[in-house]
Amino acid sequence: AQSVTQLDSHVSVSEGTPVLLRCNYSSSYSPSLFWYVQHPNKGLQLLLKYTSAATLVKGINGFEAEFKKSETSFHLTKPSAHMSDAAEYFCVVVSGYSTLTFGKGTMLLVSP
Amino acid sequence: DTGVSQDPRHKITKRGQNVTFRCDPISEHNRLYWYRQTLGQGPEFLTYFQNEAQLEKSRLLSDRFSAERPKGSFSTLEIQRTEQGDSAMYLCASSLVGLQGTRGDTQYFGPGTRLTVL
């Protein structure tokens, strides 16, 4: 079975400092992985997607993630946090053919 | 705005009542998914349709839950005899896949329906 583990339930950063949200995956085959963001009272929005092409994936709003098979990781990074990045972030793996299995989420807090 | 829409956004009901939620996918999207999200957790898959066919159901989808997509456009999710444990956010998503299908199709989510069972 496919699963993801988000290693931090909360991450706090100051505006302008780097962001690192950690995700490890477990998959019996080459996985498809996503990061979604959920702002309060808004729907889930896709940040980026990995589907076995380039291991470094660039997403929206300056986020990127690197697929590392040897470490079974798919960490999300951003060089400089902005106040508007404060939200909950979900690491997601495709299970079966099309259904998504979500991690428990990491709440990103950004202080001025 | 032509995104996924859900109605109602909020529903409060008493235990034992039936509730029905509606999801309108992005126009021409052939796949439609339902997920449930409880407080402090990530969304969990419930079921999905390709056009009007229900292709997969999670074990989470008990006999009290039924979903339909009669004309391959909008979908409804009905919960009969609601229980307090049904309180959650119910999310709908849609995607477009070709004839061969796509593993890991990009799913676009609606804002959700928050259900509170008293």
CSV table of C-alpha atoms in Angstrom, one decimal:
chain,number,residue,atom,x,y,z
A,1,ALA,CA,0.0,0.0,0.0
A,2,GLN,CA,1.1,3.5,-0.7
A,3,SER,CA,1.4,6.0,2.1
A,4,VAL,CA,3.1,9.3,3.0
A,5,THR,CA,4.4,10.6,6.4
A,6,GLN,CA,4.7,14.2,7.0
A,7,LEU,CA,7.4,14.5,9.6
A,8,ASP,CA,6.3,17.8,11.2
A,9,SER,CA,2.7,18.8,12.2
A,10,HIS,CA,3.7,22.4,12.6
A,11,VAL,CA,6.6,24.5,11.1
A,12,SER,CA,7.3,28.1,12.1
A,13,VAL,CA,9.4,30.4,10.1
A,14,SER,CA,10.0,34.2,9.9
A,15,GLU,CA,9.1,36.1,6.8
A,16,GLY,CA,12.0,36.0,4.3
A,17,THR,CA,13.6,32.9,5.7
A,18,PRO,CA,13.7,29.5,3.9
A,19,VAL,CA,10.8,27.0,4.2
A,20,LEU,CA,11.3,23.2,4.5
A,21,LEU,CA,8.4,20.9,4.8
A,22,ARG,CA,9.3,17.2,5.1
A,23,CYS,CA,7.6,14.2,3.5
A,24,ASN,CA,8.6,10.6,3.3
A,25,TYR,CA,6.7,8.1,1.1
A,26,SER,CA,6.2,4.4,1.0
A,27,SER,CA,5.4,2.8,-2.3
A,28,SER,CA,5.7,-0.6,-3.8
A,29,TYR,CA,6.3,0.9,-7.3
A,30,SER,CA,7.5,4.2,-8.7
A,31,PRO,CA,5.2,6.7,-7.1
A,32,SER,CA,3.3,9.8,-8.3
A,33,LEU,CA,3.6,12.4,-5.6
A,34,PHE,CA,1.9,15.8,-5.1
A,35,TRP,CA,1.9,18.7,-2.7
A,36,TYR,CA,-1.3,20.5,-2.1
A,37,VAL,CA,-1.9,23.6,0.0
A,38,GLN,CA,-5.1,24.5,1.9
A,39,HIS,CA,-5.7,28.0,3.0
A,40,PRO,CA,-8.4,28.6,5.7
A,41,ASN,CA,-11.9,28.4,4.2
A,42,LYS,CA,-10.6,27.7,0.8
A,43,GLY,CA,-10.3,24.6,-1.3
A,44,LEU,CA,-7.2,22.5,-1.7
A,45,GLN,CA,-4.9,23.9,-4.4
A,46,LEU,CA,-2.2,21.9,-6.2
A,47,LEU,CA,1.3,23.2,-5.7
A,48,LEU,CA,3.3,20.8,-7.7
A,49,LYS,CA,3.3,17.2,-9.1
A,50,TYR,CA,6.0,14.5,-9.6
A,51,THR,CA,5.3,11.7,-12.1
A,52,SER,CA,8.7,10.1,-12.8
A,53,ALA,CA,10.1,12.8,-15.0
A,54,ALA,CA,12.6,15.4,-13.6
A,55,THR,CA,13.4,14.7,-10.0
A,56,LEU,CA,13.4,18.4,-9.1
A,57,VAL,CA,9.8,19.7,-9.6
A,58,LYS,CA,9.0,23.4,-9.7
A,59,GLY,CA,5.5,24.5,-8.6
A,60,ILE,CA,3.6,27.7,-8.1
A,61,ASN,CA,4.4,30.6,-5.8
A,62,GLY,CA,8.2,29.8,-5.8
A,63,PHE,CA,7.8,26.3,-4.2
A,64,GLU,CA,9.8,23.3,-5.4
A,65,ALA,CA,10.2,19.7,-4.3
A,66,GLU,CA,12.9,17.1,-5.0
A,67,PHE,CA,12.2,13.4,-5.4
A,68,LYS,CA,14.9,11.3,-3.8
A,69,LYS,CA,14.4,7.6,-4.3
A,70,SER,CA,17.3,6.6,-2.1
A,71,GLU,CA,15.8,8.5,0.8
A,72,THR,CA,12.1,7.9,-0.1
A,73,SER,CA,11.6,11.6,0.4
A,74,PHE,CA,9.8,14.4,-1.4
A,75,HIS,CA,10.5,17.5,0.7
A,76,LEU,CA,8.9,20.8,-0.2
A,77,THR,CA,11.1,24.0,-0.1
A,78,LYS,CA,10.9,27.7,-0.8
A,79,PRO,CA,13.8,30.0,-0.5
A,80,SER,CA,12.0,32.9,1.1
A,81,ALA,CA,8.7,32.7,3.0
A,82,HIS,CA,6.0,35.2,2.6
A,83,MET,CA,3.1,35.9,5.0
A,84,SER,CA,0.7,34.6,2.4
A,85,ASP,CA,2.3,31.2,2.5
A,86,ALA,CA,0.8,30.6,6.0
A,87,ALA,CA,-1.5,27.6,5.4
A,88,GLU,CA,-1.7,23.8,5.8
A,89,TYR,CA,0.3,21.7,3.4
A,90,PHE,CA,-0.4,18.1,2.4
A,91,CYS,CA,2.0,15.6,0.8
A,92,VAL,CA,0.0,13.2,-1.3
A,93,VAL,CA,0.8,9.9,-3.1
A,94,VAL,CA,-1.3,8.3,-5.8
A,95,SER,CA,-2.8,4.9,-4.6
A,96,GLY,CA,-4.0,2.4,-7.1
A,97,TYR,CA,-4.7,4.0,-10.4
A,98,SER,CA,-6.1,7.4,-9.4
A,99,THR,CA,-7.1,7.8,-5.8
A,100,LEU,CA,-5.0,10.1,-3.6
A,101,THR,CA,-3.7,9.2,-0.2
A,102,PHE,CA,-3.0,12.3,1.9
A,103,GLY,CA,-0.5,12.8,4.7
A,104,LYS,CA,-1.8,14.3,8.0
A,105,GLY,CA,-0.7,17.8,7.0
A,106,THR,CA,1.9,20.3,8.1
A,107,MET,CA,0.7,23.7,9.3
A,108,LEU,CA,3.1,26.5,8.2
A,109,LEU,CA,3.2,29.5,10.4
A,110,VAL,CA,4.9,32.6,9.1
A,111,SER,CA,5.8,35.5,11.5
A,112,PRO,CA,6.7,39.0,10.5
B,1,ASP,CA,-15.4,31.3,-11.8
B,2,THR,CA,-15.5,27.8,-13.4
B,3,GLY,CA,-14.0,25.8,-10.7
B,4,VAL,CA,-15.6,22.9,-8.7
B,5,SER,CA,-18.6,24.0,-6.7
B,6,GLN,CA,-20.3,22.3,-3.8
B,7,ASP,CA,-23.6,23.0,-2.1
B,8,PRO,CA,-24.4,23.6,0.6
B,9,ARG,CA,-21.2,24.9,2.2
B,10,HIS,CA,-22.4,24.2,5.7
B,11,LYS,CA,-25.0,21.7,7.0
B,12,ILE,CA,-26.1,21.2,10.6
B,13,THR,CA,-28.3,18.2,11.2
B,14,LYS,CA,-29.6,16.1,14.0
B,15,ARG,CA,-28.4,12.5,14.5
B,16,GLY,CA,-30.6,10.1,12.6
B,17,GLN,CA,-31.5,12.6,9.8
B,18,ASN,CA,-30.6,12.1,6.1
B,19,VAL,CA,-28.5,14.7,4.3
B,20,THR,CA,-27.5,15.1,0.7
B,21,PHE,CA,-24.7,17.1,-0.8
B,22,ARG,CA,-24.2,18.2,-4.3
B,23,CYS,CA,-21.0,18.7,-6.3
B,24,ASP,CA,-20.7,20.4,-9.7
B,25,PRO,CA,-17.3,19.5,-11.4
B,26,ILE,CA,-15.4,21.6,-13.8
B,27,SER,CA,-17.2,21.5,-17.1
B,28,GLU,CA,-16.1,18.6,-19.3
B,29,HIS,CA,-14.2,16.9,-16.6
B,30,ASN,CA,-15.0,13.2,-16.8
B,31,ARG,CA,-13.8,12.1,-13.4
B,32,LEU,CA,-15.4,13.1,-10.1
B,33,TYR,CA,-14.1,12.2,-6.6
B,34,TRP,CA,-15.4,12.4,-3.1
B,35,TYR,CA,-13.2,12.7,0.0
B,36,ARG,CA,-13.8,13.2,3.7
B,37,GLN,CA,-11.6,15.3,6.0
B,38,THR,CA,-11.9,15.3,9.7
B,39,LEU,CA,-10.3,17.8,12.0
B,40,GLY,CA,-6.6,17.6,12.1
B,41,GLN,CA,-6.4,14.9,9.4
B,42,GLY,CA,-5.8,14.9,5.7
B,43,PRO,CA,-8.6,14.1,3.3
B,44,GLU,CA,-9.5,10.4,2.9
B,45,PHE,CA,-10.8,9.0,-0.3
B,46,LEU,CA,-14.4,7.8,-0.4
B,47,THR,CA,-15.4,7.1,-4.0
B,48,TYR,CA,-14.9,8.2,-7.6
B,49,PHE,CA,-16.8,8.2,-10.9
B,50,GLN,CA,-15.7,8.2,-14.5
B,51,ASN,CA,-18.6,9.7,-16.3
B,52,GLU,CA,-21.6,8.1,-14.7
B,53,ALA,CA,-19.9,4.9,-13.7
B,54,GLN,CA,-18.8,4.5,-10.0
B,55,LEU,CA,-15.4,2.8,-10.4
B,56,GLU,CA,-14.1,2.6,-6.9
B,57,LYS,CA,-15.4,2.8,-3.3
B,58,SER,CA,-13.4,3.0,-0.1
B,59,ARG,CA,-14.1,0.7,2.8
B,60,LEU,CA,-14.9,4.0,4.6
B,61,LEU,CA,-18.1,4.3,2.5
B,62,SER,CA,-20.5,2.4,4.8
B,63,ASP,CA,-23.9,1.2,3.7
B,64,ARG,CA,-25.4,4.5,4.9
B,65,PHE,CA,-23.5,6.4,2.3
B,66,SER,CA,-24.5,6.5,-1.4
B,67,ALA,CA,-23.2,8.5,-4.2
B,68,GLU,CA,-24.5,9.1,-7.7
B,69,ARG,CA,-23.6,10.8,-10.9
B,70,PRO,CA,-26.6,10.1,-13.1
B,71,LYS,CA,-25.7,12.0,-16.2
B,72,GLY,CA,-22.0,12.2,-15.9
B,73,SER,CA,-22.1,15.8,-14.8
B,74,PHE,CA,-23.0,16.8,-11.2
B,75,SER,CA,-22.9,14.3,-8.4
B,76,THR,CA,-24.7,13.8,-5.1
B,77,LEU,CA,-23.5,12.2,-1.9
B,78,GLU,CA,-26.2,11.1,0.5
B,79,ILE,CA,-25.8,10.0,4.1
B,80,GLN,CA,-28.7,8.2,5.7
B,81,ARG,CA,-29.3,8.0,9.5
B,82,THR,CA,-26.4,10.4,10.2
B,83,GLU,CA,-24.2,9.7,13.2
B,84,GLN,CA,-22.0,12.1,15.2
B,85,GLY,CA,-19.0,10.4,13.7
B,86,ASP,CA,-20.1,11.6,10.3
B,87,SER,CA,-19.2,15.2,11.2
B,88,ALA,CA,-16.5,16.2,8.8
B,89,MET,CA,-15.7,18.3,5.7
B,90,TYR,CA,-16.8,16.5,2.5
B,91,LEU,CA,-14.7,17.4,-0.4
B,92,CYS,CA,-15.3,16.9,-4.1
B,93,ALA,CA,-12.7,17.0,-6.8
B,94,SER,CA,-12.8,16.6,-10.6
B,95,SER,CA,-10.2,15.8,-13.3
B,96,LEU,CA,-10.0,15.1,-17.0
B,97,VAL,CA,-8.4,11.9,-18.3
B,98,GLY,CA,-8.0,10.6,-21.8
B,99,LEU,CA,-9.2,7.3,-23.2
B,100,GLN,CA,-6.2,5.5,-21.9
B,101,GLY,CA,-6.4,7.1,-18.5
B,102,THR,CA,-3.7,8.8,-16.6
B,103,ARG,CA,-2.1,7.6,-13.4
B,104,GLY,CA,-1.9,10.5,-11.1
B,105,ASP,CA,-4.4,12.8,-12.9
B,106,THR,CA,-4.5,16.3,-11.5
B,107,GLN,CA,-7.5,16.7,-9.3
B,108,TYR,CA,-9.1,20.1,-8.7
B,109,PHE,CA,-10.9,20.4,-5.4
B,110,GLY,CA,-14.0,22.3,-4.4
B,111,PRO,CA,-14.4,24.3,-1.2
B,112,GLY,CA,-16.1,21.5,0.6
B,113,THR,CA,-19.3,21.0,2.6
B,114,ARG,CA,-18.9,21.1,6.3
B,115,LEU,CA,-21.3,18.7,8.1
B,116,THR,CA,-22.1,18.9,11.8
B,117,VAL,CA,-24.2,16.2,13.3
B,118,LEU,CA,-25.7,17.1,16.7
